[in-house]
Coordinates of C-alpha atoms in Angstrom, one line a residue:
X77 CA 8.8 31.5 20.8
X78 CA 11.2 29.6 19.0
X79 CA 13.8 31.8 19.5
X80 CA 13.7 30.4 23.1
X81 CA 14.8 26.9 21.7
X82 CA 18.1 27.8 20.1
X83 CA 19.5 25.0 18.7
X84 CA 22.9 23.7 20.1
X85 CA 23.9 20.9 17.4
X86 CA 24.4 23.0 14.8
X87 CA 26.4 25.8 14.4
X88 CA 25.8 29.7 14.4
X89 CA 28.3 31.2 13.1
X90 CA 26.4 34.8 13.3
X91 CA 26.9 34.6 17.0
X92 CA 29.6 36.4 18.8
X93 CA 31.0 34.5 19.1
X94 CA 30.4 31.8 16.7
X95 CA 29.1 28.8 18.4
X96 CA 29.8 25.1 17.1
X97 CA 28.5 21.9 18.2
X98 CA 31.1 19.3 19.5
X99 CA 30.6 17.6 16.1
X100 CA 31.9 20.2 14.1
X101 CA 35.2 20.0 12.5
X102 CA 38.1 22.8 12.9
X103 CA 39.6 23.3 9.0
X104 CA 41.1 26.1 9.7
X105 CA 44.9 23.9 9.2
X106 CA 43.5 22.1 6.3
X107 CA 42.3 25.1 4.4
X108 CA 45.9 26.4 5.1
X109 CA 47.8 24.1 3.8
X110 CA 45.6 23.5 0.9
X111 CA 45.8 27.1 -0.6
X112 CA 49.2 27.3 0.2
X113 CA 49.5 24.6 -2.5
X114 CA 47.1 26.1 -4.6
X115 CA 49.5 29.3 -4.4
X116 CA 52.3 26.5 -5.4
X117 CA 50.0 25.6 -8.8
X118 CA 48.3 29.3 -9.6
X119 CA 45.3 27.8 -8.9
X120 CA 42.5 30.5 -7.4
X121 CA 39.7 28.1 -6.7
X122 CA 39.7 24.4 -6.6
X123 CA 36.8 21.9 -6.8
X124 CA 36.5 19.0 -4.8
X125 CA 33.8 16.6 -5.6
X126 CA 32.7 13.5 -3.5
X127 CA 33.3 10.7 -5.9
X128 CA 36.4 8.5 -6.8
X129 CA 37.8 7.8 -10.2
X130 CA 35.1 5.5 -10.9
X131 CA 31.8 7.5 -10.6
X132 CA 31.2 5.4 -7.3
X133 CA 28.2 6.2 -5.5
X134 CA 29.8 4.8 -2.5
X135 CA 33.9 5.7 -1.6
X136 CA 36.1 4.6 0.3
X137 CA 37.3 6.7 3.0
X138 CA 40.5 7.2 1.3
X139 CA 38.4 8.8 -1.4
X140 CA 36.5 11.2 1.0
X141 CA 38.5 14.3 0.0
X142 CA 35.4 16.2 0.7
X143 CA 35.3 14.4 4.2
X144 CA 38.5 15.2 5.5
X145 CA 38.1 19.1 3.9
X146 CA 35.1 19.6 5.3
X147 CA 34.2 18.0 8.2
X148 CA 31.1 16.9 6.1
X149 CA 30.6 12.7 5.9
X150 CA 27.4 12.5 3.9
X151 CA 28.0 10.6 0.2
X152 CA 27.0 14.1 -1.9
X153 CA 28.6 17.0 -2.0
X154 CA 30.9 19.4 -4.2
X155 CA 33.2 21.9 -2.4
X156 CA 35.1 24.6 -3.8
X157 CA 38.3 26.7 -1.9
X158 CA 39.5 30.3 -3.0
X159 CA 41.9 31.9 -1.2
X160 CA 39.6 33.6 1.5
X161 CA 36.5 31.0 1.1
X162 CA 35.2 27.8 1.3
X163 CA 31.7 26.8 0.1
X164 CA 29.9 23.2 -0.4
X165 CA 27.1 22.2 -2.2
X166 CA 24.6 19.8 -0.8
X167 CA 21.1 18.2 -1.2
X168 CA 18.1 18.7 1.5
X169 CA 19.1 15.3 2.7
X170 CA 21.9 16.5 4.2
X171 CA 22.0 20.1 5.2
X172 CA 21.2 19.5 8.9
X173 CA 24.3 17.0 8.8
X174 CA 26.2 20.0 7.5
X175 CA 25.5 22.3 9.9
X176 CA 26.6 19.9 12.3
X177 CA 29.8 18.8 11.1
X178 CA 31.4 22.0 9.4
X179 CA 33.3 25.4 10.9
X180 CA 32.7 28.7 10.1
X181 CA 35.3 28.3 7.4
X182 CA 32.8 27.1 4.6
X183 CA 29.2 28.4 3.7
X184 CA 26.6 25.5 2.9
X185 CA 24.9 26.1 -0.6
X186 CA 21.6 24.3 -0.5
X187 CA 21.3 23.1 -3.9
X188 CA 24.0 20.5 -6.2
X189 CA 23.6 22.4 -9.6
X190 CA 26.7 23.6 -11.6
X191 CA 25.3 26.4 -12.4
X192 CA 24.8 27.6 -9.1
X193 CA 28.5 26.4 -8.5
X194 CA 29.6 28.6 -11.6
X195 CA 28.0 31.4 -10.7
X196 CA 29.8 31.3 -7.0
X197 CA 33.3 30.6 -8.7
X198 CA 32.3 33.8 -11.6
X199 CA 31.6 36.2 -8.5
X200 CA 34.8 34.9 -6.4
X201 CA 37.5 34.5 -9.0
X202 CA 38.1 37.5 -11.1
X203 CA 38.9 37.8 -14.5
X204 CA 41.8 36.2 -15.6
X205 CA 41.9 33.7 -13.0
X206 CA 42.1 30.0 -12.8
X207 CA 39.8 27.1 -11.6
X208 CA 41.2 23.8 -11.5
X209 CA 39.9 20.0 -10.3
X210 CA 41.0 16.4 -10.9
X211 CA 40.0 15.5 -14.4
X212 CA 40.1 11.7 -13.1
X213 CA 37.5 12.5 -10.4
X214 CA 35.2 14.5 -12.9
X215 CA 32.2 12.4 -15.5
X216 CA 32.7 13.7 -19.0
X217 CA 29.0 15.7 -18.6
X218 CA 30.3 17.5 -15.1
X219 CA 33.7 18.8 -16.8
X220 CA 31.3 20.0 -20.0
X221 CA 29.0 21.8 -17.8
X222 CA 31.7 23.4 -15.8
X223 CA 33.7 24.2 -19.5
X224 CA 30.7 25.3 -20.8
X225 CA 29.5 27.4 -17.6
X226 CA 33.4 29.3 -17.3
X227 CA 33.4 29.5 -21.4
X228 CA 34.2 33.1 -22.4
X229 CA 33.6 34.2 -19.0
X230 CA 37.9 35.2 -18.6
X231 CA 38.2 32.3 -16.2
X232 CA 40.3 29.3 -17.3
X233 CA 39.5 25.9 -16.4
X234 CA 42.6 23.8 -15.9
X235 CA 42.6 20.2 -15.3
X236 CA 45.7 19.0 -12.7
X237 CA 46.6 15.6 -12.8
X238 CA 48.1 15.9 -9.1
X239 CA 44.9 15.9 -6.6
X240 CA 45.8 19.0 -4.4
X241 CA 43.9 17.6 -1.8
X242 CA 45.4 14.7 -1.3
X243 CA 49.1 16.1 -1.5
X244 CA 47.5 18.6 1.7
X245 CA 46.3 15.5 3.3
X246 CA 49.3 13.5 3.2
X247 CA 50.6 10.7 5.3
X248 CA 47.4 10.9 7.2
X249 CA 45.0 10.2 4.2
X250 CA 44.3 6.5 4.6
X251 CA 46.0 3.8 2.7
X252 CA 45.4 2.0 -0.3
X253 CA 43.3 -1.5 0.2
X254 CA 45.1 -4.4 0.6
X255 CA 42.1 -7.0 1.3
X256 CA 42.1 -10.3 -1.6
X257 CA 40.1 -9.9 -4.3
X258 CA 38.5 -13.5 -5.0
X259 CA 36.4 -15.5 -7.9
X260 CA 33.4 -15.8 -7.1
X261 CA 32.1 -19.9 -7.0
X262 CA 30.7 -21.2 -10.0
X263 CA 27.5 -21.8 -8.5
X264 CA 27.0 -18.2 -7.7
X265 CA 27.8 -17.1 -11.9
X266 CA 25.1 -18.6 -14.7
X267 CA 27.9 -18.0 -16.8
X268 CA 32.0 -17.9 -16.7
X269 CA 33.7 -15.1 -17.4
X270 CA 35.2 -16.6 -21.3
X271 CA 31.5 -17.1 -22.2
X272 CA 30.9 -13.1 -20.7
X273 CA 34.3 -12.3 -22.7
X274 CA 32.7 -13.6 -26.1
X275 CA 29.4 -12.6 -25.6
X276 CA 31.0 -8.8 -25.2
X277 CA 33.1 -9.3 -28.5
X278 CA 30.6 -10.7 -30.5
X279 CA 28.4 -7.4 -29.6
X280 CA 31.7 -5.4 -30.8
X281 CA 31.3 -7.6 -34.3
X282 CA 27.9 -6.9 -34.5
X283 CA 28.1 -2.8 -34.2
X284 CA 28.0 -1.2 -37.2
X285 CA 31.0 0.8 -36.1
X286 CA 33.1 -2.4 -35.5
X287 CA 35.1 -1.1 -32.7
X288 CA 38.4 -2.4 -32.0
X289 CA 38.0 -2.2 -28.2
X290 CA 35.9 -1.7 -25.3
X291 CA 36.8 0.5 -22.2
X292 CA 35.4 -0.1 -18.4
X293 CA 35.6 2.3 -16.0
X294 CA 32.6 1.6 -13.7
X295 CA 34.2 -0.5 -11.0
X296 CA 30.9 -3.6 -11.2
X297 CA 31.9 -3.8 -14.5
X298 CA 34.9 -5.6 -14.3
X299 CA 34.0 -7.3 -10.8
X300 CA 30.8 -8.9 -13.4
X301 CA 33.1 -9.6 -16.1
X302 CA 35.7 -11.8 -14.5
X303 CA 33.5 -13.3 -11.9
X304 CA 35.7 -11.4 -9.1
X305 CA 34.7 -9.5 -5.6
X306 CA 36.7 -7.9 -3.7
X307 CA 35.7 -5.1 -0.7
X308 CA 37.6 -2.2 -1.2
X309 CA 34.6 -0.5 -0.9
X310 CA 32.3 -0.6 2.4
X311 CA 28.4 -2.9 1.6
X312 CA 30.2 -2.9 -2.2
X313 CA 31.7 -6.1 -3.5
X314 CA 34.0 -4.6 -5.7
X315 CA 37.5 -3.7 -6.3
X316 CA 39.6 -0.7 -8.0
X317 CA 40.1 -1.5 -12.1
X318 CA 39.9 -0.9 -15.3
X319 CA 39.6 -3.1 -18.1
X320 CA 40.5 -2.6 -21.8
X321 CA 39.0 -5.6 -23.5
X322 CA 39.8 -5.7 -27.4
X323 CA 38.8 -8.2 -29.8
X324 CA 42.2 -10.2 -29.9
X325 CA 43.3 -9.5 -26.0
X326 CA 42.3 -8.8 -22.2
X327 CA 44.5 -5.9 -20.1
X328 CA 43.1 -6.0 -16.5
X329 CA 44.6 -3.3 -14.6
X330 CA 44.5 -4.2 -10.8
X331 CA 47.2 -4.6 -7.9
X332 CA 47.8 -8.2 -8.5
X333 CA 49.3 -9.1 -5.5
X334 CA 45.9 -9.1 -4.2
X335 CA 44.5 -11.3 -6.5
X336 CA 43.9 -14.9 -4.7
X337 CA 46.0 -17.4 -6.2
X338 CA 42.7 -19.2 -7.6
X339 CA 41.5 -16.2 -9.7
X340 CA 45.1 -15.7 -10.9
X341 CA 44.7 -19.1 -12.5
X342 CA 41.5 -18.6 -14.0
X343 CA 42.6 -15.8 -15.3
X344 CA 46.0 -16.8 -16.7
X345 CA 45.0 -20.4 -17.9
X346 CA 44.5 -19.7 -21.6
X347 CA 47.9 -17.6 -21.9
X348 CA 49.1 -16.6 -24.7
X349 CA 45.7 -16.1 -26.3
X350 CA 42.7 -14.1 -26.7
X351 CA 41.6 -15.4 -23.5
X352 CA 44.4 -14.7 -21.8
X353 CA 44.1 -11.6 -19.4
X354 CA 47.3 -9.8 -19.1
X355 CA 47.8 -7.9 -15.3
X356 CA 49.0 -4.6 -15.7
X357 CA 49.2 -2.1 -12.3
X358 CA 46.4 0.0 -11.7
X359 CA 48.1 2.8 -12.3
X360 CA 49.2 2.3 -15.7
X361 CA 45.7 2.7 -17.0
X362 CA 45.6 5.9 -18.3
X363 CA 49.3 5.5 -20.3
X364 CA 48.2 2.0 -21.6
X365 CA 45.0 3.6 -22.9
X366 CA 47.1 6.5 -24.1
X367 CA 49.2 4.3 -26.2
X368 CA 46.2 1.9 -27.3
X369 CA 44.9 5.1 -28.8
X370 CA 47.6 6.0 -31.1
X371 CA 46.9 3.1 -33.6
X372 CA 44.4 2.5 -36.1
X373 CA 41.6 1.7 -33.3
X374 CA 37.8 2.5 -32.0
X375 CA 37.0 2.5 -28.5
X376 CA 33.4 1.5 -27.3
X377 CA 33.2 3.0 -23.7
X378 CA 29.9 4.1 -21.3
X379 CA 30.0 7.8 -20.3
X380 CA 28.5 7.5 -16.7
X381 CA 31.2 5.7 -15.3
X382 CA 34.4 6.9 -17.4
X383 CA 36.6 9.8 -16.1
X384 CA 37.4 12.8 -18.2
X385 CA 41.2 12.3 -17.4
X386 CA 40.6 8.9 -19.5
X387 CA 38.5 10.3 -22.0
X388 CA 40.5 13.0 -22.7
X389 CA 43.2 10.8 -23.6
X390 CA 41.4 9.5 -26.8
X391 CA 40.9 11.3 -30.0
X392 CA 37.3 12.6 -30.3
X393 CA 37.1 10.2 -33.9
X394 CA 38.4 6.8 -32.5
X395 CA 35.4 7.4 -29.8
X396 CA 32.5 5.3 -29.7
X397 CA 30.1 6.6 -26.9
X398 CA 27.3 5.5 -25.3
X399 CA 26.0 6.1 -22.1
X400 CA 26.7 2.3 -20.7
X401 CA 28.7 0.3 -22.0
X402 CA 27.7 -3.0 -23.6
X403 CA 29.3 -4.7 -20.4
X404 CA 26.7 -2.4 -18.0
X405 CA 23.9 -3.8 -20.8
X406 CA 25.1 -7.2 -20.4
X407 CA 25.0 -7.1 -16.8
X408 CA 21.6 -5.9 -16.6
X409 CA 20.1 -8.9 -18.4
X410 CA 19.9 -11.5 -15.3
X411 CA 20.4 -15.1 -16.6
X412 CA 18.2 -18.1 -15.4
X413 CA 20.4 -19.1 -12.8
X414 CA 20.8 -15.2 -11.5
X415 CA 17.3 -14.8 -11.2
X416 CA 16.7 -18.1 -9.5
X417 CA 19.6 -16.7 -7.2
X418 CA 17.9 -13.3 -6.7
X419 CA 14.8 -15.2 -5.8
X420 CA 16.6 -17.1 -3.3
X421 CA 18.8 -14.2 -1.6
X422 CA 14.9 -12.4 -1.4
X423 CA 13.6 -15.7 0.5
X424 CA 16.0 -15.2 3.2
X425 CA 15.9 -11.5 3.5
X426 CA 12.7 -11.8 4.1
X427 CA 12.9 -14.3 6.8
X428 CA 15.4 -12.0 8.4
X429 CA 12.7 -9.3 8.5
X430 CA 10.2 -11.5 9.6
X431 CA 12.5 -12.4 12.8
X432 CA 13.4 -9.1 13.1
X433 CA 9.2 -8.1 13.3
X434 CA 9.0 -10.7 16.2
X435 CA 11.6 -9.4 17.9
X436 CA 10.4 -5.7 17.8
X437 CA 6.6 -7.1 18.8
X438 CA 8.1 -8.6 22.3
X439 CA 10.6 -6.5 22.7
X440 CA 9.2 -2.3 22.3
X441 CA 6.3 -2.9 24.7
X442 CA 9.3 -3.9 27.0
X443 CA 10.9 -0.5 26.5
X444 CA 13.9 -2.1 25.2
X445 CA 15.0 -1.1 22.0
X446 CA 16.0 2.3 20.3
X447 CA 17.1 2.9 16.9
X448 CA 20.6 1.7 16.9
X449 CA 19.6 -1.4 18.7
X450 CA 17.0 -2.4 16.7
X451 CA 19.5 -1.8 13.6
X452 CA 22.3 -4.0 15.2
X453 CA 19.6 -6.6 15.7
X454 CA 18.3 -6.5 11.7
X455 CA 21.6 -6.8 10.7
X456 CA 22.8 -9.6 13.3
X457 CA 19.6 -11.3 11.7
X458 CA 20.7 -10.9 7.7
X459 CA 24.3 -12.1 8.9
X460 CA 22.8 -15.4 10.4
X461 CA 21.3 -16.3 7.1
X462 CA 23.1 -18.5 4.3
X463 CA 25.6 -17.0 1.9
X464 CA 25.1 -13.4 3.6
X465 CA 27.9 -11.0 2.8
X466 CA 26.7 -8.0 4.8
X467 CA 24.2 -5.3 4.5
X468 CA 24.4 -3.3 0.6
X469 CA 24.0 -0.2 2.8
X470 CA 24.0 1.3 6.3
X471 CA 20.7 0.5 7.8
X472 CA 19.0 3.6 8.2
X473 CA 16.9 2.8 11.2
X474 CA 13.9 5.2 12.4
X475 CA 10.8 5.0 14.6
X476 CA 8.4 7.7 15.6

């Protein structure tokens, strides 16, 4: 019987011939180009992961290499491209999503684990080929596993700085953000960012390793240190840096133009100075740290959030590794006036829901609302309240 109620948003690609929903994506010129480049590199499979160079769980769309490959739009997912195939790797949230959005072009692998991505790339490459990816796009533990997994196996793993997606993707990949990055108010903080500053060195002092500086990668990090928001990245208040803190100065990379000209001023005012933040672009990062590393130094950094392109430009014994860095610890000890603000934001959430439960009483006998609706109306409801910067996700909206 349920044959009878085949189901015509998703695709069957064993029909004849294959049927796709109107949702699905066409690759086929994408994939082209891409392994055409590949050819370019001697690259016979490439990974593409779903993350940007900050371990972000949420990208922005100019990140969503996996997006535009695929077709595919939900925030996990690892695909790989050989010559003649295309596979992604997805969790149970999203496989119906997948089905939906991608072409015959790429299989969906119902699981997320390396090793099941490993095996795939063992049976499709041969011997004596190579698998590259994006060592800026990779954590330190996902480049060891895939190391580890291709180890001995004739297959070499090859990191190329030039993201081979994005060169396929070209002037249509979206631009860069270009929205101000602003200090936060005083009233919002508990504590300014100098006090943050020497409260992170003094924790440097007090290691028995005494390191000489302290790397951020995760992008809340350096939005927490220097009291700064930006929205680079959608229901994120946060903006693309790194910071390399050390005990005598402050190196902020970030596109400065965009910094207001309040928060260039706070940050400037105690120049020259060990509170004076130096600006450097955001793409000097990686040959700053480079150059930082050649000297008589120890580097304190938090392995979640940093990239293995950084990581690998520091010698294993002027590491100092942790999971989170003391500026992620920091962070996650709330001050008196940051829980008194939690409290508060949670106040008028809830009287946001409460509204939003009267509305749905009156209104669904009515007939009146769906889904969508009802999630336009929640959200209309958090933006009416005080201080309210927009939703910290979607709403995901469901009834029935």
């Amino acid at each position: 019987p349920q044959a009878a109620f085949a189901r015509t948003d998703i695709r069957n690609c064993s029909a004849d011939p294959p049927y796709l929903p109107p949702t699905a994506t066409n690759t086929s010129a994408r994939l082209a180009t891409l392994r055409a480049i590949m050819r370019a590199h001697g690259v016979h499979a490439y990974i593409v992961p779903s993350t940007d160079a900050h371990m972000s769980e949420y990208i922005a769309e100019r990140d969503s290499r996996v997006g535009w490959l695929t077709g595919f739009t939900g925030s996990a997912g690892t695909s790989v491209v050989t010559q003649d195939k295309a596979a992604l790797w997805t969790d149970s949230r999203y496989w119906t999503q997948a089905e939906r959005q991608m072409d015959c072009n790429w299989e969906l692998h119902k699981t997320i684990w390396v090793e099941s991505i490993s095996l795939w790339i063992l049976d499709a490459v041969p011997a004596g080929g190579n698998v590259s990816l994006d060592p800026f796009l990779f954590s330190i533990d996902t480049w060891n596993s895939f190391s580890e997994a291709l180890h001995g196996s004739g297959r070499t793993l090859i990191p190329i700085e030039t993201n081979l997606v994005d060169q396929a993707w070209g002037d249509q990949r979206p631009p860069p953000a270009s929205s101000e990055i602003y200090s936060l108010p005083e009233a919002f903080t508990g504590s300014s960012w100098q006090e943050k500053v020497a409260g992170i060195r003094q924790r440097m002092e007090q290691h028995a390793r005494r390191p000489t500086a302290v790397l951020l990668s995760g992008l809340e990090e350096t939005a927490w240190l220097f009291n700064l928001r930006g929205d680079d990245i959608p229901y994120n208040p946060v903006f693309y840096s790194y910071t390399l803190l050390t005990n005598a100065s402050i190196s902020l990379f970030v596109d400065e133009a965009r910094l207001s000209a309040s928060a260039r001023q706070t940050l400037r005012a105690a120049c020259p100075g060990p509170l004076c933040v130096e600006l450097l672009e955001y793409g000097q990062a990686c040959a700053s740290l480079r150059r930082y590393a050649q000297g008589n130094v120890t580097i304190w950094l938090g392995t979640e959030y940093t990239n293995y392109g950084l990581y690998s430009v520091i010698p294993q014994e002027k590491l100092l590794e942790d999971s989170y860095s003391p500026v992620m610890m920091a962070k996650a000890v709330k001050n008196a006036k940051e829980q008194e603000l939690l409290r508060a934001a949670h106040v008028r959430d809830a009287v946001a829901v409460i509204q939003y439960l009267l509305w749905l009483e009156k209104m669904v006998p009515q007939g009146q609302v769906d889904e969508f609706s009802g999630a336009q109306q929640i959200d209309a409801l958090r933006r009416a309240q005080e201080h309210s910067r927009g939703p910290s996700f979607k709403t995901i909206s469901a009834s029935g």
